[in-house]
XYZ file of C-alpha atoms in Angstrom:
467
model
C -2.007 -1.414 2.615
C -5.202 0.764 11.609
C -1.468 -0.646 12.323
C -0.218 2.734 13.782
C -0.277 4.063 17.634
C -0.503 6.991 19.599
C -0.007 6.936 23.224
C -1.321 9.848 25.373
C 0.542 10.708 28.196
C 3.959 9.067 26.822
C 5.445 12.817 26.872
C 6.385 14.943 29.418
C 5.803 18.830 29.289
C 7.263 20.319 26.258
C 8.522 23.567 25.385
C 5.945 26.109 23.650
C 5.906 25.138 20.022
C 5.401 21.600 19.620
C 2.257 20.473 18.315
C 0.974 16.940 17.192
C -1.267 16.497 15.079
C -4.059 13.937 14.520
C -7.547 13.487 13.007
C -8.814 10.832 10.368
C -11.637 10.089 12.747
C -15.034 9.776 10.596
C -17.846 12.378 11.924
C -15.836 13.166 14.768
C -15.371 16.347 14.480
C -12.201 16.887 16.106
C -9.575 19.477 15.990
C -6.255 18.971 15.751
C -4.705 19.469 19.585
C -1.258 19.640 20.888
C 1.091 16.580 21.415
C 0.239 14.729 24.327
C -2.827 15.247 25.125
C -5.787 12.692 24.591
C -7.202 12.863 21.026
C -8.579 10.663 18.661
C -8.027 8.718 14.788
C -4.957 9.020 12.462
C -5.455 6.812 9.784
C -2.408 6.359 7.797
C -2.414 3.099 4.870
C -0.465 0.368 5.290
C 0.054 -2.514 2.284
C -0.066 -5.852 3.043
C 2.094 -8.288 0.658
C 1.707 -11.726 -0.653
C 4.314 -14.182 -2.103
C 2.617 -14.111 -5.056
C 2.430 -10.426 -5.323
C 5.825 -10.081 -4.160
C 6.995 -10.835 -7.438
C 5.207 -7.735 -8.982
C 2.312 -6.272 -10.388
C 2.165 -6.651 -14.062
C 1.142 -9.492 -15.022
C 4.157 -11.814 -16.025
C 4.377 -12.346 -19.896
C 6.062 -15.647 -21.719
C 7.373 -15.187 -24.655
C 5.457 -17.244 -27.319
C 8.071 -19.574 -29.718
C 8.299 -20.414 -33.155
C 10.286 -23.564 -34.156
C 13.332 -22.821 -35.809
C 13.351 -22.353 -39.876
C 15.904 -24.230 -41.642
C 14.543 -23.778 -45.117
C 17.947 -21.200 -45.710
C 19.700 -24.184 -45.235
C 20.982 -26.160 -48.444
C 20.005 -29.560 -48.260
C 22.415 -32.304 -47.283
C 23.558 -33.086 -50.582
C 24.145 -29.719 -51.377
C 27.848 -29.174 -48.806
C 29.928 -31.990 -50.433
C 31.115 -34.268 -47.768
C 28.777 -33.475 -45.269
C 27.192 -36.543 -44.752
C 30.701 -38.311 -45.018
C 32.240 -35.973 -42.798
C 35.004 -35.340 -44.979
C 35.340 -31.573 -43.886
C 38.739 -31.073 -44.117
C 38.812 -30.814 -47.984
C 36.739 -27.838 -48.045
C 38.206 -23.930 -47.164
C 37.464 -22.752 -43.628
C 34.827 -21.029 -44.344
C 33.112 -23.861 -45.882
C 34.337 -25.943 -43.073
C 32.383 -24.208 -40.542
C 29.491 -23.582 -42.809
C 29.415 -27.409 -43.182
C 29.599 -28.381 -39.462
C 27.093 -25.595 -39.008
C 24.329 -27.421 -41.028
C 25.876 -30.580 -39.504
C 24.822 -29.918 -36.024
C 21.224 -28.882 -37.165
C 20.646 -32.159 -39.173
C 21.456 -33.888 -36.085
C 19.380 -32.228 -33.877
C 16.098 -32.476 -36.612
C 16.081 -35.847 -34.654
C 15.907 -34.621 -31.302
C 13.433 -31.725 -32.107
C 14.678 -28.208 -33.264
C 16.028 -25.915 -30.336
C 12.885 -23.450 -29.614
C 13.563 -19.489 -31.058
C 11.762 -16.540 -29.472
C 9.098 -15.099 -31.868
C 10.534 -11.976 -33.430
C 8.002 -9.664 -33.040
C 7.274 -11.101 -28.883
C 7.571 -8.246 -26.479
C 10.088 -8.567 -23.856
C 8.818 -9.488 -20.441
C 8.171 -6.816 -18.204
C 10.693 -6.368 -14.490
C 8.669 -8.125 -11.776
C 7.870 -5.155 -9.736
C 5.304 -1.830 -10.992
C 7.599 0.981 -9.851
C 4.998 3.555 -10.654
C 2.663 1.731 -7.756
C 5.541 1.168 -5.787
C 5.993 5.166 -5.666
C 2.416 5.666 -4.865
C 2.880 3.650 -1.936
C 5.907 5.205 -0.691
C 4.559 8.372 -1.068
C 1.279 7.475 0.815
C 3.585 6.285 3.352
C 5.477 9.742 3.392
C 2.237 11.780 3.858
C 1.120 9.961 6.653
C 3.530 10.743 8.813
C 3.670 14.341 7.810
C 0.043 14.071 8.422
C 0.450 12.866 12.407
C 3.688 15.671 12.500
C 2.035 18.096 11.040
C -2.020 17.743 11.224
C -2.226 19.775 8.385
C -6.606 19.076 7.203
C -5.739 19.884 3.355
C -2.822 17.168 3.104
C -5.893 14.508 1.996
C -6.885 16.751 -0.490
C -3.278 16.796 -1.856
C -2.715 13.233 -1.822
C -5.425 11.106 -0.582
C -3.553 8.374 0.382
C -6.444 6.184 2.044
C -8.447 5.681 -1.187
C -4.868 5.013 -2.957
C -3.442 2.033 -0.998
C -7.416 0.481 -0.875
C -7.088 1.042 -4.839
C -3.774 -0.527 -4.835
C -5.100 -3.362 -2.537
C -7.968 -3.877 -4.641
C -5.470 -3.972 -7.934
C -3.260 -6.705 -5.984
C -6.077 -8.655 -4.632
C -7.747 -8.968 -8.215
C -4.274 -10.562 -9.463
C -3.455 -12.822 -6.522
C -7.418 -14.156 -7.196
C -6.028 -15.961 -10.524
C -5.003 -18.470 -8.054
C -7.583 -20.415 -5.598
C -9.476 -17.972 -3.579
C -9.127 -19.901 -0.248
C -5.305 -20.143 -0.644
C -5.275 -16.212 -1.663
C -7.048 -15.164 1.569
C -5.435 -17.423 4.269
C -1.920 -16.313 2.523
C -3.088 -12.570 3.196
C -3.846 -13.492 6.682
C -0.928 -14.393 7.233
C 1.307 -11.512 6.080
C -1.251 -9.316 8.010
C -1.575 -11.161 11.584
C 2.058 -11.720 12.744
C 3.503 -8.010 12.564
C 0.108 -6.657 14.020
C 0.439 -9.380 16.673
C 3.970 -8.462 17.487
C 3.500 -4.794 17.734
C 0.100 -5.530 19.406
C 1.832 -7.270 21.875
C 3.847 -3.795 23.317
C 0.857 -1.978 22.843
C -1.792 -4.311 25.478
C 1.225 -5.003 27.427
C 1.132 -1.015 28.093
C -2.508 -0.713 28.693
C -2.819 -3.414 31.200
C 0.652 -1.123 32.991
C -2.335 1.051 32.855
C -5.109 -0.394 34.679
C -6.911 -1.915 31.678
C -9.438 -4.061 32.116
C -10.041 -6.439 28.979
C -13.356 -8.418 28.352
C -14.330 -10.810 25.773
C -13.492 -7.752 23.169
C -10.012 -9.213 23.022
C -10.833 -11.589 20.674
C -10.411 -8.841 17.915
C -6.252 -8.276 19.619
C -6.037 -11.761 17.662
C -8.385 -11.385 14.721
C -9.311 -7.666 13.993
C -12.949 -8.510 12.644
C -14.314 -5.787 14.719
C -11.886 -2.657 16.422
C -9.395 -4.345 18.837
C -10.494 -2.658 22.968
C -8.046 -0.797 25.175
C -8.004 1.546 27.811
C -8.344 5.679 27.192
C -4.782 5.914 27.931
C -4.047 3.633 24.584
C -7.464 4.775 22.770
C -5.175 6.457 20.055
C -3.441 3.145 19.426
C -6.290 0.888 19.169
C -9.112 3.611 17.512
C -6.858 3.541 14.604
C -6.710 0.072 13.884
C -10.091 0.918 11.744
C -7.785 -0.170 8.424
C -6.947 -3.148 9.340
C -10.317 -4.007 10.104
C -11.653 -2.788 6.789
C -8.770 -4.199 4.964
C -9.293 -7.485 6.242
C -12.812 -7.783 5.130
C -11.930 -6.271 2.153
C -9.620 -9.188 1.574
C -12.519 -11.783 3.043
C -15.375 -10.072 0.333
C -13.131 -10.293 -2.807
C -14.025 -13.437 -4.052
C -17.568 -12.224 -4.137
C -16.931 -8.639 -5.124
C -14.679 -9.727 -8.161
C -17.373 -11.930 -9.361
C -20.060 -9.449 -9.654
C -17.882 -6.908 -10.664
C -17.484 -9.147 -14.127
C -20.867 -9.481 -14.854
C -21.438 -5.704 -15.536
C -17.867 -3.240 -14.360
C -18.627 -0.549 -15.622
C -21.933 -0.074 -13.691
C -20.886 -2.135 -10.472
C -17.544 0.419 -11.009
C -20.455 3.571 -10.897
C -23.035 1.914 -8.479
C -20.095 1.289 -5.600
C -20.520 4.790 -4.618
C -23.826 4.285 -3.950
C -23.496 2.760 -0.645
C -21.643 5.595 0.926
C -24.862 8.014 -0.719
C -27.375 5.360 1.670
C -25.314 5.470 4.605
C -24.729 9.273 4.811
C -28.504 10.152 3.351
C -31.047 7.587 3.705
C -29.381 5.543 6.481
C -27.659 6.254 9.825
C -25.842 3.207 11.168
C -25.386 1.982 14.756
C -22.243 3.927 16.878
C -20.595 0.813 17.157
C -18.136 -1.817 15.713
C -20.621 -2.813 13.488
C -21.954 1.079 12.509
C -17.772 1.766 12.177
C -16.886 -0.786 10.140
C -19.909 -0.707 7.300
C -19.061 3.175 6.800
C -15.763 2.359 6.274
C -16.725 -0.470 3.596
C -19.069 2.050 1.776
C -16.199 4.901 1.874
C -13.718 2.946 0.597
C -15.915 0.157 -1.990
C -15.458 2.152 -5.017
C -11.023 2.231 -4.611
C -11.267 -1.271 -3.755
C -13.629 -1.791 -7.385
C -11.540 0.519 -9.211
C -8.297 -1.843 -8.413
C -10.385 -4.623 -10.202
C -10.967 -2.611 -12.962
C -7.247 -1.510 -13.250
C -6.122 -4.769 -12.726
C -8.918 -6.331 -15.572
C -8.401 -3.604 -18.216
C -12.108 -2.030 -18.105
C -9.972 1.658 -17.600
C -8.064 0.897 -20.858
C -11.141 1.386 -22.790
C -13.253 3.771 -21.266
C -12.758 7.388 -23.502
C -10.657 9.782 -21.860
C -13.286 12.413 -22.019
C -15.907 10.785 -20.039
C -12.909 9.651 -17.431
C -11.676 12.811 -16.706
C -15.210 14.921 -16.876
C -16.450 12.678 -13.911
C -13.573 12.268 -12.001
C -13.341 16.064 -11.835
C -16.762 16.584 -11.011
C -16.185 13.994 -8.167
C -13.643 15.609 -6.890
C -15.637 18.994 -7.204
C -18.801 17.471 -5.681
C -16.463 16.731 -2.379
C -14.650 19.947 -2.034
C -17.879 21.866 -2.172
C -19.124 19.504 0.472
C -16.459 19.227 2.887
C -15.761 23.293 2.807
C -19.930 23.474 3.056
C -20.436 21.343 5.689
C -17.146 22.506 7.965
C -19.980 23.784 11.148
C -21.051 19.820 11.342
C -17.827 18.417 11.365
C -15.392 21.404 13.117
C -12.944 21.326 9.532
C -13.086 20.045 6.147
C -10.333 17.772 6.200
C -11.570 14.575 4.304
C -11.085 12.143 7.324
C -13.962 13.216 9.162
C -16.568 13.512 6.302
C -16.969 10.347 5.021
C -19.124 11.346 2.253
C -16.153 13.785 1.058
C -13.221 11.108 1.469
C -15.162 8.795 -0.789
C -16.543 10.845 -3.300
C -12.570 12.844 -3.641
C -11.073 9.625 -3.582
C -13.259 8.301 -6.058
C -11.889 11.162 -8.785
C -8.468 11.697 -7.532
C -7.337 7.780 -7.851
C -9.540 7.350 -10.762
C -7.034 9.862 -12.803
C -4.310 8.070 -11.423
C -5.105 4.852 -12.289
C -6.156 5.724 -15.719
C -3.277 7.777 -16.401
C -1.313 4.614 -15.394
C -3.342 2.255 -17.619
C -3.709 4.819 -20.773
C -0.178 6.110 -21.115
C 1.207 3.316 -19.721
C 2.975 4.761 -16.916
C 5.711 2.446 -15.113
C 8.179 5.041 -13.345
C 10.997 2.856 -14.905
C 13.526 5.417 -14.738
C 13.250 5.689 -11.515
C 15.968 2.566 -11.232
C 18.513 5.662 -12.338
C 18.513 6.899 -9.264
C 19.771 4.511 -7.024
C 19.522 6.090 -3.460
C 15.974 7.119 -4.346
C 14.814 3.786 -5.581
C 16.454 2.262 -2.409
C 14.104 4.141 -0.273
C 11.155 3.081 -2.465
C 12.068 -0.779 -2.477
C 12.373 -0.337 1.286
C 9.528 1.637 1.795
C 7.375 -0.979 0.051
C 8.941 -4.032 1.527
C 8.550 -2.466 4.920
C 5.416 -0.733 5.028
C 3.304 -2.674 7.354
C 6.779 -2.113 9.881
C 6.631 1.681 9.059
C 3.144 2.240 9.443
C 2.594 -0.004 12.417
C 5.103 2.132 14.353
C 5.459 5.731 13.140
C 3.371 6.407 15.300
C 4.931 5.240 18.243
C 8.509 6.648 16.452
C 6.448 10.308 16.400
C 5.568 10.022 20.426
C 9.116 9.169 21.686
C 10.667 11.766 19.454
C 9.311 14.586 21.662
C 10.915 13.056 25.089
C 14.015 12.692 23.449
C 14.029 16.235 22.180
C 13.251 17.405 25.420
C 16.488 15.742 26.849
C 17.910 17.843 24.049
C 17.149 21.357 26.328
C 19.606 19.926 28.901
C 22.668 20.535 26.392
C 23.134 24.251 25.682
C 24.772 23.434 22.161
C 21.868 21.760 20.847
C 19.982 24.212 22.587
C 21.745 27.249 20.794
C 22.052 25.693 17.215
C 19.260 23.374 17.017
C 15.976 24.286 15.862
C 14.487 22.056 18.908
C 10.914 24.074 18.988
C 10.608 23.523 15.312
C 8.034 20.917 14.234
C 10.315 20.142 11.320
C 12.942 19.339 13.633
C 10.700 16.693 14.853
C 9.503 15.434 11.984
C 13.147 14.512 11.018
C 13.746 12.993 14.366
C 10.628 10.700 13.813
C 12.107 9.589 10.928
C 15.304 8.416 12.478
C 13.464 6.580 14.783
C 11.297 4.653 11.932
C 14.400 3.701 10.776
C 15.561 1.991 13.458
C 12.451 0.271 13.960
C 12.234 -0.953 10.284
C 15.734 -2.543 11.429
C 14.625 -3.477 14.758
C 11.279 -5.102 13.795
C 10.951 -5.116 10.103
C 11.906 -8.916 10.281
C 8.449 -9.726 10.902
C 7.648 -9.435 8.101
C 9.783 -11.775 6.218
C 8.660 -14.558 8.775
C 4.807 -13.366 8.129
C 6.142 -14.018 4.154
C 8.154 -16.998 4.810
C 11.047 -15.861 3.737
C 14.710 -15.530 5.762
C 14.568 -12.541 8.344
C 16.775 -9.417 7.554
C 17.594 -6.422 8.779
C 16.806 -4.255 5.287
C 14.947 -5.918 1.784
């Protein structure tokens, strides 16, 4: 819910005015620079999907059934010639009353036709539109991010520590069935879209003189970060999610386990591995150093799915809830604006101690708003253009996120070939970042037709061109 790319020196020159920007690299440091020119992270959330998730979030309900009463029926003796089936004698009325009672003495034999329970609920729709939103609009605001660069947009809507949460809430669900099954069925809608887009992007660094080594292993299984070249760095650095979603996905079993034995205090104590790496504990610069900090940023989203998904947020009082989410949230503003000489800005992405710590409150309120006013974003089905775009959004979100970013990088080329017509170049807005924000988009869309059959192979299902 790591599958994006950037490609320095894809562009040519550009006019004055365009800028691209990027961060989401932890402790880096780094500002946002113009388009084109080498830079570093952009971590945007992909969702990964399994058959048995496909079918929804909310838990499926069957009605319970009561056998059918028959004590307002008059006994047989009681309909005169019902047992001699000598109907005809009797008014209409009568006549269908008695074939009525008829057709239930002769099924007594057979066993009574079940009856729904009057009081049962009716079952919920398969899919949780109000998570399906939250997806599509994590989706949204990473690509404004990489347009845009804008450091406060993961303060408005952190979407990292939402699609972990949302992760976490699907992974807890899917784990009703055999672990083993659950994880090798999440390989497998993760590896054959990232395979197929990773397959343009290595393709392109060996173009460019890239030398590979044993590294490219992870290319097949992302354990570690996949290698490249610095002229595909920004395609491969931010593969980070994957990574940390995969062994999110391999821990689970484990995880889910102890998080039953006490969740409320596992729930509290998963931020304390982001307080030992950033405090007590510095770990390696490496793959390994990379990918714990991104465990301990993200552990308490991936918990707080669990507890979504298990009902602990249901009873927790709504007082305590939003008290501490708030002062999370205030804990990590004061840090990141605090601590904005160490890291260059305070966006969230490069202060890991910030992300987690914001995330923690800001998803926490979502989740329990979800859970305590029962929030389902049902009515969003009455707008059918806009519910389009979430279905599609959801159903293709490892397609859009794997190549926005790519979509973002050819857009300025193209507009550039714009400058050679003087109509677009009188009534356009071509120096407008807008302008190629909505230009991106176009281009996502035609690679969510173009390659968003992945993944229905990856789900086993028959490949189309839209969900």
């Amino acid at each position: 819910m790591s599958w994006g790319t950037d490609q320095p020196g894809y562009p040519p020159e550009q006019p004055q005015g365009y800028g691209y920007g990027y961060g989401d690299g932890y402790g880096s440091g780094r500002q946002q620079q113009p388009y084109g020119q080498p830079q570093y992270g952009g971590r945007p959330y992909p969702q990964q999907y399994d058959g048995h998730d496909q079918q929804g979030y909310a838990p499926e309900y069957v009605p319970e059934y009561a056998p059918a009463d028959y004590s307002a029926y008059p006994a047989p003796e009681q309909v005169p010639g019902q047992l001699s089936g000598d109907t005809e004698q009797l008014p209409s009325v009568e006549r269908e009353f008695a074939a009525t009672t008829e057709a239930e003495l002769r099924g007594r034999e057979s066993g009574p036709e079940p009856a729904p329970a009057p009081d049962a609920p009716p079952k919920p729709a398969g899919r949780d539109r109000y998570f399906d939103t939250l997806r599509a609009v994590a989706l949204v605001r990473v690509v404004t991010y990489h347009t845009f660069g804008w450091a406060w947009a993961g303060m408005v809507f952190p979407s990292m520590g939402i699609m972990f949460a949302l992760a976490g809430t699907l992974m807890a669900k899917s784990l009703e069935r055999p672990a083993l099954k659950v994880i090798r069925s999440r390989i497998r809608r993760l590896l054959p879209p990232f395979w197929f887009w990773g397959f343009f992007v290595v393709t392109a660094m060996l173009i460019h003189d890239w030398m590979p080594g044993w590294q490219i292993v992870y290319w097949i299984v992302p354990l570690g970060d996949p290698p490249g070249n610095a002229w595909g760095e920004q395609a491969w650095e931010i593969l980070w999610y994957l990574r940390t979603y995969l062994w999110f996905v391999l821990l689970s079993p484990l995880l889910l386990r102890v998080f039953r034995l006490a969740p409320v205090a596992v729930l509290v104590l998963s931020l304390a591995p982001i307080l030992v790496v950033h405090f007590l504990w510095e770990p390696p610069d490496d793959r390994f150093g990379s990918a714990l900090t991104d465990l301990a940023t993200f552990l308490f989203c991936w918990i707080l799915g669990f507890a979504h998904r298990d009902g602990v947020l249901q009873r927790l009082k709504p007082f305590a809830v939003v008290v501490l989410s708030l002062a999370a949230i205030g804990y990590a503003g004061w840090y990141a604006f605090t601590h904005q000489a160490e890291t260059g800005s305070y966006d969230l992405d490069d202060i890991p101690l910030a992300q987690a710590f914001w995330s923690a409150g800001f998803v926490t309120l979502l989740m329990y708003a979800k859970a305590h006013f029962r929030i389902d974003f049902a009515g969003l089905a009455r707008f059918r253009r806009l519910d389009r775009i979430v279905t599609i959004f959801n159903a293709r979100a490892v397609t859009l996120y794997l190549w926005h970013e790519i979509a973002l990088i050819l857009a300025v080329p193209l507009i550039d070939q714009f400058w050679n017509v003087p109509a677009f170049e009188t009534y356009l807005p071509l120096e407008s970042q807008w302008f190629m924000f909505g230009i991106g988009w176009i281009l996502i869309a035609v690679f969510i037709l173009l390659c968003g059959w992945v993944e229905d192979v990856a789900a086993k299902k028959k490949p189309r061109l839209l969900p």
